[in-house]
Amino acid sequence: MTIAPPKATGSTWLGLVVLVLPLLLITIDGTVLVLGLPAISAELSPTGVQQLWMIDVYSLVLAGLLVAMSSVGDRFGRRRNLLIGAVVFSVASVSGALATEPWMLIAARALLGVGGAIMMPSTLSLVRNMFLDRQQRRYAMAIWAAMASVGAAVGPLIGGWVIETFNWQAAFLMNIPVMILLLILGPLLLPESRNPDLHKIDILSVALSLIGMVGVVYAIKSLTGGKEILLGIIAVVIGLTALAIFVRRQLTLSTPLIDVRLFKVRYFRGAVIADLLAIFAMVGALFALVQYLQLVLGLNALEASLWLIPQAVFAAVAAFVATALVKKVLPAYVIASGLLISSVGFALTLFLSPSSHPALIGASLALVSLGAGMALALSNDIIMSSVKPERAGQAAAISETAYELGTTLGTAVLGGVLVAWYSRVVAAGTDALDVGSSIAERASSTMAEALLVAGEIGGNTAAAILEIAQSAFTEAIIVTGVAGASIMVLTAIWALVTLRGAAADADLATEHESEVH
């Protein structure tokens, strides 16, 4: 006779509220500076490459350390890790607010990534261990996924309001009250949990995973930007080699840093990749379209943030829409439908022009967030339900690494395509104007720099440069949108193939645990 797992209590649900607080901030910080780039550029004068690093060094470090930090939490205590991460996150937030040079801001963002990497695996693995009933866990996972999607979606919205009301430094300082609240309530409401089977952390595996992640992302930045091609090729070789050695090493260790055998489980593998590409789309769309609102349409940070409200609303309800649908429709079809909705959002960029109404951007981002949010909610549930509770830390690390890798690649790949296309078109246009190499180089580096150049020189030449830059940026967004739509369609097909047969109420861990061994 099968004994039903215990139901969650009221304090368990309050504990879930405490867990989503740091999750919300971690995901908000991934995109909060998108609307702050013009203000930061005016004050710190970063290059185009430095701007990209300001945005995605956070997610890069976060993704690179998630696996290691999940193992630390599994061994020494997930609640303890969560609280230590809150302290690191607070210190990094103060450092970011005090930055006076681009490198200082990049360093602070990297330290924020360290703090986020310490905290984030604990949020998902604690949910898995706190909610043992399948139905309750699905709702808990829906709430977790909703907060992850909302965080990414409202990051620019909150950033726009904070930056316009105060300054860009306030976007860092707003983290402190939430971290203090977590440090007070965490010990009271969250149970401690750990995996007693883990004995040590393999430092070489940590180094290999970080080198691999940094190398691959740096290569993408270099190759999509068309600069430092040789360094990009070297970086991708080093990165892929490190990741290959990492995987082989995990297969030989008695207590691996990450159990790569989990990828033998079809549902687990399919959901992780769908997860990665869904967040890839959402963050890539944010990076491109939010800048369009400010740089092409000329909206200030607060005005631009208002057009992101539909996206935030759709991101918030997406997980609950998916949870309701999955009662009658198999998860594979709901996830695929969500991804196709995202592709329609990307396709709306085909109608953009330098004089488009902001509502078109709002609609595009809303559809991307709705579809990606639906996919994320169910893919996370499948990932965590595919493993036993003691493997929750491992599964959470893989899931969240996919999430952060998607965030990083969304900015690096789609952002890189955007910058590269813009630079090529503007360089050709300014050559025809014969404005001089210095002005042409500045205008073609970033759209924000083109606005500064136009403000400095004035007259008909400035108007011509602005027209070229705005048209080039719009064209670059359309190219990025087509790429995003294509990726989402392919991912929908992937979800249908790999997740077909996964039932919403099935005990996937029981069905497939043997495949791991």
PDB file of N, CA and C in Angstrom, residues 213-279:
ATOM      1  N   MET A 213      32.275  28.094 -19.220  1.00  0.00           N
ATOM      2  CA  MET A 213      31.191  29.059 -19.409  1.00  0.00           C
ATOM      3  C   MET A 213      31.724  30.414 -19.871  1.00  0.00           C
ATOM      4  N   VAL A 214      32.753  30.917 -19.194  1.00  0.00           N
ATOM      5  CA  VAL A 214      33.312  32.218 -19.550  1.00  0.00           C
ATOM      6  C   VAL A 214      33.877  32.184 -20.968  1.00  0.00           C
ATOM      7  N   GLY A 215      34.582  31.105 -21.297  1.00  0.00           N
ATOM      8  CA  GLY A 215      35.186  31.002 -22.624  1.00  0.00           C
ATOM      9  C   GLY A 215      34.160  31.015 -23.734  1.00  0.00           C
ATOM     10  N   VAL A 216      33.096  30.249 -23.586  1.00  0.00           N
ATOM     11  CA  VAL A 216      32.076  30.167 -24.633  1.00  0.00           C
ATOM     12  C   VAL A 216      31.353  31.503 -24.802  1.00  0.00           C
ATOM     13  N   VAL A 217      30.983  32.136 -23.693  1.00  0.00           N
ATOM     14  CA  VAL A 217      30.255  33.402 -23.791  1.00  0.00           C
ATOM     15  C   VAL A 217      31.149  34.509 -24.339  1.00  0.00           C
ATOM     16  N   TYR A 218      32.409  34.545 -23.898  1.00  0.00           N
ATOM     17  CA  TYR A 218      33.335  35.547 -24.443  1.00  0.00           C
ATOM     18  C   TYR A 218      33.502  35.354 -25.946  1.00  0.00           C
ATOM     19  N   ALA A 219      33.573  34.107 -26.367  1.00  0.00           N
ATOM     20  CA  ALA A 219      33.708  33.826 -27.797  1.00  0.00           C
ATOM     21  C   ALA A 219      32.496  34.327 -28.571  1.00  0.00           C
ATOM     22  N   ILE A 220      31.313  34.097 -28.024  1.00  0.00           N
ATOM     23  CA  ILE A 220      30.095  34.568 -28.693  1.00  0.00           C
ATOM     24  C   ILE A 220      30.107  36.078 -28.835  1.00  0.00           C
ATOM     25  N   LYS A 221      30.517  36.773 -27.768  1.00  0.00           N
ATOM     26  CA  LYS A 221      30.596  38.230 -27.812  1.00  0.00           C
ATOM     27  C   LYS A 221      31.560  38.697 -28.894  1.00  0.00           C
ATOM     28  N   SER A 222      32.721  38.075 -28.935  1.00  0.00           N
ATOM     29  CA  SER A 222      33.747  38.494 -29.884  1.00  0.00           C
ATOM     30  C   SER A 222      33.335  38.201 -31.323  1.00  0.00           C
ATOM     31  N   LEU A 223      32.813  37.006 -31.558  1.00  0.00           N
ATOM     32  CA  LEU A 223      32.495  36.596 -32.924  1.00  0.00           C
ATOM     33  C   LEU A 223      31.274  37.317 -33.478  1.00  0.00           C
ATOM     34  N   THR A 224      30.239  37.534 -32.651  1.00  0.00           N
ATOM     35  CA  THR A 224      29.062  38.264 -33.133  1.00  0.00           C
ATOM     36  C   THR A 224      29.366  39.738 -33.329  1.00  0.00           C
ATOM     37  N   GLY A 225      30.324  40.275 -32.547  1.00  0.00           N
ATOM     38  CA  GLY A 225      30.688  41.683 -32.698  1.00  0.00           C
ATOM     39  C   GLY A 225      31.641  41.930 -33.849  1.00  0.00           C
ATOM     40  N   GLY A 226      32.201  40.868 -34.412  1.00  0.00           N
ATOM     41  CA  GLY A 226      33.107  41.032 -35.537  1.00  0.00           C
ATOM     42  C   GLY A 226      34.469  41.590 -35.155  1.00  0.00           C
ATOM     43  N   LYS A 227      34.765  41.627 -33.871  1.00  0.00           N
ATOM     44  CA  LYS A 227      36.048  42.149 -33.398  1.00  0.00           C
ATOM     45  C   LYS A 227      36.773  41.062 -32.618  1.00  0.00           C
ATOM     46  N   GLU A 228      38.115  41.164 -32.616  1.00  0.00           N
ATOM     47  CA  GLU A 228      38.944  40.191 -31.902  1.00  0.00           C
ATOM     48  C   GLU A 228      38.562  38.767 -32.289  1.00  0.00           C
ATOM     49  N   ILE A 229      38.491  38.524 -33.597  1.00  0.00           N
ATOM     50  CA  ILE A 229      38.051  37.221 -34.106  1.00  0.00           C
ATOM     51  C   ILE A 229      38.970  36.102 -33.620  1.00  0.00           C
ATOM     52  N   LEU A 230      40.281  36.354 -33.670  1.00  0.00           N
ATOM     53  CA  LEU A 230      41.240  35.327 -33.262  1.00  0.00           C
ATOM     54  C   LEU A 230      41.049  34.970 -31.782  1.00  0.00           C
ATOM     55  N   LEU A 231      40.891  36.004 -30.938  1.00  0.00           N
ATOM     56  CA  LEU A 231      40.668  35.749 -29.518  1.00  0.00           C
ATOM     57  C   LEU A 231      39.363  34.980 -29.309  1.00  0.00           C
ATOM     58  N   GLY A 232      38.353  35.321 -30.116  1.00  0.00           N
ATOM     59  CA  GLY A 232      37.076  34.621 -30.019  1.00  0.00           C
ATOM     60  C   GLY A 232      37.212  33.147 -30.350  1.00  0.00           C
ATOM     61  N   ILE A 233      37.957  32.837 -31.394  1.00  0.00           N
ATOM     62  CA  ILE A 233      38.173  31.435 -31.784  1.00  0.00           C
ATOM     63  C   ILE A 233      38.937  30.689 -30.695  1.00  0.00           C
ATOM     64  N   ILE A 234      39.978  31.340 -30.144  1.00  0.00           N
ATOM     65  CA  ILE A 234      40.751  30.719 -29.063  1.00  0.00           C
ATOM     66  C   ILE A 234      39.856  30.472 -27.850  1.00  0.00           C
ATOM     67  N   ALA A 235      39.014  31.460 -27.543  1.00  0.00           N
ATOM     68  CA  ALA A 235      38.138  31.346 -26.374  1.00  0.00           C
ATOM     69  C   ALA A 235      37.145  30.202 -26.529  1.00  0.00           C
ATOM     70  N   VAL A 236      36.574  30.041 -27.728  1.00  0.00           N
ATOM     71  CA  VAL A 236      35.586  28.983 -27.909  1.00  0.00           C
ATOM     72  C   VAL A 236      36.251  27.605 -27.833  1.00  0.00           C
ATOM     73  N   VAL A 237      37.473  27.504 -28.329  1.00  0.00           N
ATOM     74  CA  VAL A 237      38.200  26.229 -28.237  1.00  0.00           C
ATOM     75  C   VAL A 237      38.485  25.892 -26.770  1.00  0.00           C
ATOM     76  N   ILE A 238      38.990  26.896 -26.032  1.00  0.00           N
ATOM     77  CA  ILE A 238      39.284  26.677 -24.611  1.00  0.00           C
ATOM     78  C   ILE A 238      38.002  26.347 -23.840  1.00  0.00           C
ATOM     79  N   GLY A 239      36.942  27.113 -24.115  1.00  0.00           N
ATOM     80  CA  GLY A 239      35.687  26.911 -23.401  1.00  0.00           C
ATOM     81  C   GLY A 239      35.091  25.539 -23.641  1.00  0.00           C
ATOM     82  N   LEU A 240      35.001  25.137 -24.903  1.00  0.00           N
ATOM     83  CA  LEU A 240      34.416  23.838 -25.227  1.00  0.00           C
ATOM     84  C   LEU A 240      35.281  22.692 -24.715  1.00  0.00           C
ATOM     85  N   THR A 241      36.601  22.871 -24.781  1.00  0.00           N
ATOM     86  CA  THR A 241      37.506  21.841 -24.257  1.00  0.00           C
ATOM     87  C   THR A 241      37.322  21.670 -22.751  1.00  0.00           C
ATOM     88  N   ALA A 242      37.231  22.814 -22.043  1.00  0.00           N
ATOM     89  CA  ALA A 242      37.033  22.763 -20.589  1.00  0.00           C
ATOM     90  C   ALA A 242      35.712  22.089 -20.240  1.00  0.00           C
ATOM     91  N   LEU A 243      34.659  22.384 -20.986  1.00  0.00           N
ATOM     92  CA  LEU A 243      33.359  21.777 -20.709  1.00  0.00           C
ATOM     93  C   LEU A 243      33.374  20.278 -21.004  1.00  0.00           C
ATOM     94  N   ALA A 244      34.084  19.889 -22.069  1.00  0.00           N
ATOM     95  CA  ALA A 244      34.194  18.466 -22.399  1.00  0.00           C
ATOM     96  C   ALA A 244      34.936  17.701 -21.296  1.00  0.00           C
ATOM     97  N   ILE A 245      36.036  18.289 -20.818  1.00  0.00           N
ATOM     98  CA  ILE A 245      36.795  17.663 -19.724  1.00  0.00           C
ATOM     99  C   ILE A 245      35.934  17.611 -18.460  1.00  0.00           C
ATOM    100  N   PHE A 246      35.171  18.681 -18.233  1.00  0.00           N
ATOM    101  CA  PHE A 246      34.278  18.737 -17.064  1.00  0.00           C
ATOM    102  C   PHE A 246      33.290  17.571 -17.079  1.00  0.00           C
ATOM    103  N   VAL A 247      32.657  17.356 -18.228  1.00  0.00           N
ATOM    104  CA  VAL A 247      31.668  16.278 -18.334  1.00  0.00           C
ATOM    105  C   VAL A 247      32.318  14.920 -18.102  1.00  0.00           C
ATOM    106  N   ARG A 248      33.469  14.686 -18.724  1.00  0.00           N
ATOM    107  CA  ARG A 248      34.166  13.405 -18.547  1.00  0.00           C
ATOM    108  C   ARG A 248      34.554  13.187 -17.092  1.00  0.00           C
ATOM    109  N   ARG A 249      34.985  14.280 -16.441  1.00  0.00           N
ATOM    110  CA  ARG A 249      35.390  14.149 -15.038  1.00  0.00           C
ATOM    111  C   ARG A 249      34.203  13.796 -14.150  1.00  0.00           C
ATOM    112  N   GLN A 250      33.046  14.377 -14.439  1.00  0.00           N
ATOM    113  CA  GLN A 250      31.866  14.086 -13.617  1.00  0.00           C
ATOM    114  C   GLN A 250      31.474  12.607 -13.705  1.00  0.00           C
ATOM    115  N   LEU A 251      31.714  12.013 -14.868  1.00  0.00           N
ATOM    116  CA  LEU A 251      31.368  10.609 -15.064  1.00  0.00           C
ATOM    117  C   LEU A 251      32.292   9.660 -14.306  1.00  0.00           C
ATOM    118  N   THR A 252      33.473  10.160 -13.883  1.00  0.00           N
ATOM    119  CA  THR A 252      34.438   9.307 -13.183  1.00  0.00           C
ATOM    120  C   THR A 252      34.441   9.525 -11.674  1.00  0.00           C
ATOM    121  N   LEU A 253      33.864  10.630 -11.206  1.00  0.00           N
ATOM    122  CA  LEU A 253      33.895  10.934  -9.771  1.00  0.00           C
ATOM    123  C   LEU A 253      32.811  10.158  -9.027  1.00  0.00           C
ATOM    124  N   SER A 254      33.145   9.699  -7.818  1.00  0.00           N
ATOM    125  CA  SER A 254      32.141   9.001  -7.001  1.00  0.00           C
ATOM    126  C   SER A 254      31.074   9.969  -6.498  1.00  0.00           C
ATOM    127  N   THR A 255      31.467  11.211  -6.220  1.00  0.00           N
ATOM    128  CA  THR A 255      30.502  12.268  -5.847  1.00  0.00           C
ATOM    129  C   THR A 255      30.724  13.455  -6.784  1.00  0.00           C
ATOM    130  N   PRO A 256      30.131  13.398  -7.990  1.00  0.00           N
ATOM    131  CA  PRO A 256      30.375  14.455  -8.975  1.00  0.00           C
ATOM    132  C   PRO A 256      29.792  15.791  -8.535  1.00  0.00           C
ATOM    133  N   LEU A 257      30.380  16.854  -9.060  1.00  0.00           N
ATOM    134  CA  LEU A 257      29.851  18.191  -8.801  1.00  0.00           C
ATOM    135  C   LEU A 257      28.434  18.300  -9.354  1.00  0.00           C
ATOM    136  N   ILE A 258      28.229  17.714 -10.522  1.00  0.00           N
ATOM    137  CA  ILE A 258      26.898  17.667 -11.112  1.00  0.00           C
ATOM    138  C   ILE A 258      26.717  16.299 -11.770  1.00  0.00           C
ATOM    139  N   ASP A 259      25.587  15.699 -11.549  1.00  0.00           N
ATOM    140  CA  ASP A 259      25.328  14.362 -12.074  1.00  0.00           C
ATOM    141  C   ASP A 259      24.828  14.473 -13.519  1.00  0.00           C
ATOM    142  N   VAL A 260      25.771  14.426 -14.473  1.00  0.00           N
ATOM    143  CA  VAL A 260      25.397  14.597 -15.878  1.00  0.00           C
ATOM    144  C   VAL A 260      24.572  13.414 -16.393  1.00  0.00           C
ATOM    145  N   ARG A 261      24.537  12.328 -15.625  1.00  0.00           N
ATOM    146  CA  ARG A 261      23.710  11.177 -16.036  1.00  0.00           C
ATOM    147  C   ARG A 261      22.223  11.511 -16.011  1.00  0.00           C
ATOM    148  N   LEU A 262      21.864  12.596 -15.308  1.00  0.00           N
ATOM    149  CA  LEU A 262      20.465  13.018 -15.309  1.00  0.00           C
ATOM    150  C   LEU A 262      19.978  13.322 -16.721  1.00  0.00           C
ATOM    151  N   PHE A 263      20.900  13.688 -17.609  1.00  0.00           N
ATOM    152  CA  PHE A 263      20.518  14.004 -18.980  1.00  0.00           C
ATOM    153  C   PHE A 263      20.130  12.757 -19.776  1.00  0.00           C
ATOM    154  N   LYS A 264      20.338  11.578 -19.183  1.00  0.00           N
ATOM    155  CA  LYS A 264      19.848  10.363 -19.829  1.00  0.00           C
ATOM    156  C   LYS A 264      18.326  10.297 -19.790  1.00  0.00           C
ATOM    157  N   VAL A 265      17.719  10.990 -18.834  1.00  0.00           N
ATOM    158  CA  VAL A 265      16.268  11.006 -18.704  1.00  0.00           C
ATOM    159  C   VAL A 265      15.698  11.943 -19.770  1.00  0.00           C
ATOM    160  N   ARG A 266      14.892  11.395 -20.668  1.00  0.00           N
ATOM    161  CA  ARG A 266      14.413  12.167 -21.822  1.00  0.00           C
ATOM    162  C   ARG A 266      13.634  13.400 -21.402  1.00  0.00           C
ATOM    163  N   TYR A 267      12.730  13.248 -20.450  1.00  0.00           N
ATOM    164  CA  TYR A 267      11.914  14.383 -20.019  1.00  0.00           C
ATOM    165  C   TYR A 267      12.785  15.475 -19.389  1.00  0.00           C
ATOM    166  N   PHE A 268      13.751  15.046 -18.575  1.00  0.00           N
ATOM    167  CA  PHE A 268      14.651  15.997 -17.932  1.00  0.00           C
ATOM    168  C   PHE A 268      15.434  16.772 -18.977  1.00  0.00           C
ATOM    169  N   ARG A 269      16.021  16.049 -19.915  1.00  0.00           N
ATOM    170  CA  ARG A 269      16.836  16.663 -20.978  1.00  0.00           C
ATOM    171  C   ARG A 269      16.001  17.622 -21.815  1.00  0.00           C
ATOM    172  N   GLY A 270      14.825  17.181 -22.225  1.00  0.00           N
ATOM    173  CA  GLY A 270      13.978  18.019 -23.062  1.00  0.00           C
ATOM    174  C   GLY A 270      13.541  19.278 -22.359  1.00  0.00           C
ATOM    175  N   ALA A 271      13.190  19.162 -21.073  1.00  0.00           N
ATOM    176  CA  ALA A 271      12.712  20.323 -20.320  1.00  0.00           C
ATOM    177  C   ALA A 271      13.825  21.326 -20.065  1.00  0.00           C
ATOM    178  N   VAL A 272      15.027  20.852 -19.775  1.00  0.00           N
ATOM    179  CA  VAL A 272      16.148  21.767 -19.514  1.00  0.00           C
ATOM    180  C   VAL A 272      16.450  22.618 -20.742  1.00  0.00           C
ATOM    181  N   ILE A 273      16.495  21.988 -21.908  1.00  0.00           N
ATOM    182  CA  ILE A 273      16.822  22.738 -23.130  1.00  0.00           C
ATOM    183  C   ILE A 273      15.685  23.696 -23.497  1.00  0.00           C
ATOM    184  N   ALA A 274      14.445  23.267 -23.317  1.00  0.00           N
ATOM    185  CA  ALA A 274      13.318  24.168 -23.568  1.00  0.00           C
ATOM    186  C   ALA A 274      13.363  25.355 -22.610  1.00  0.00           C
ATOM    187  N   ASP A 275      13.724  25.100 -21.366  1.00  0.00           N
ATOM    188  CA  ASP A 275      13.870  26.136 -20.348  1.00  0.00           C
ATOM    189  C   ASP A 275      14.902  27.175 -20.780  1.00  0.00           C
ATOM    190  N   LEU A 276      16.066  26.691 -21.190  1.00  0.00           N
ATOM    191  CA  LEU A 276      17.156  27.569 -21.599  1.00  0.00           C
ATOM    192  C   LEU A 276      16.738  28.485 -22.747  1.00  0.00           C
ATOM    193  N   LEU A 277      16.106  27.911 -23.761  1.00  0.00           N
ATOM    194  CA  LEU A 277      15.769  28.692 -24.947  1.00  0.00           C
ATOM    195  C   LEU A 277      14.594  29.637 -24.706  1.00  0.00           C
ATOM    196  N   ALA A 278      13.699  29.282 -23.787  1.00  0.00           N
ATOM    197  CA  ALA A 278      12.585  30.185 -23.476  1.00  0.00           C
ATOM    198  C   ALA A 278      13.095  31.468 -22.830  1.00  0.00           C
ATOM    199  N   ILE A 279      14.008  31.336 -21.852  1.00  0.00           N
ATOM    200  CA  ILE A 279      14.540  32.535 -21.204  1.00  0.00           C
ATOM    201  C   ILE A 279      15.482  33.269 -22.147  1.00  0.00           C
TER     202      ILE A 279
END
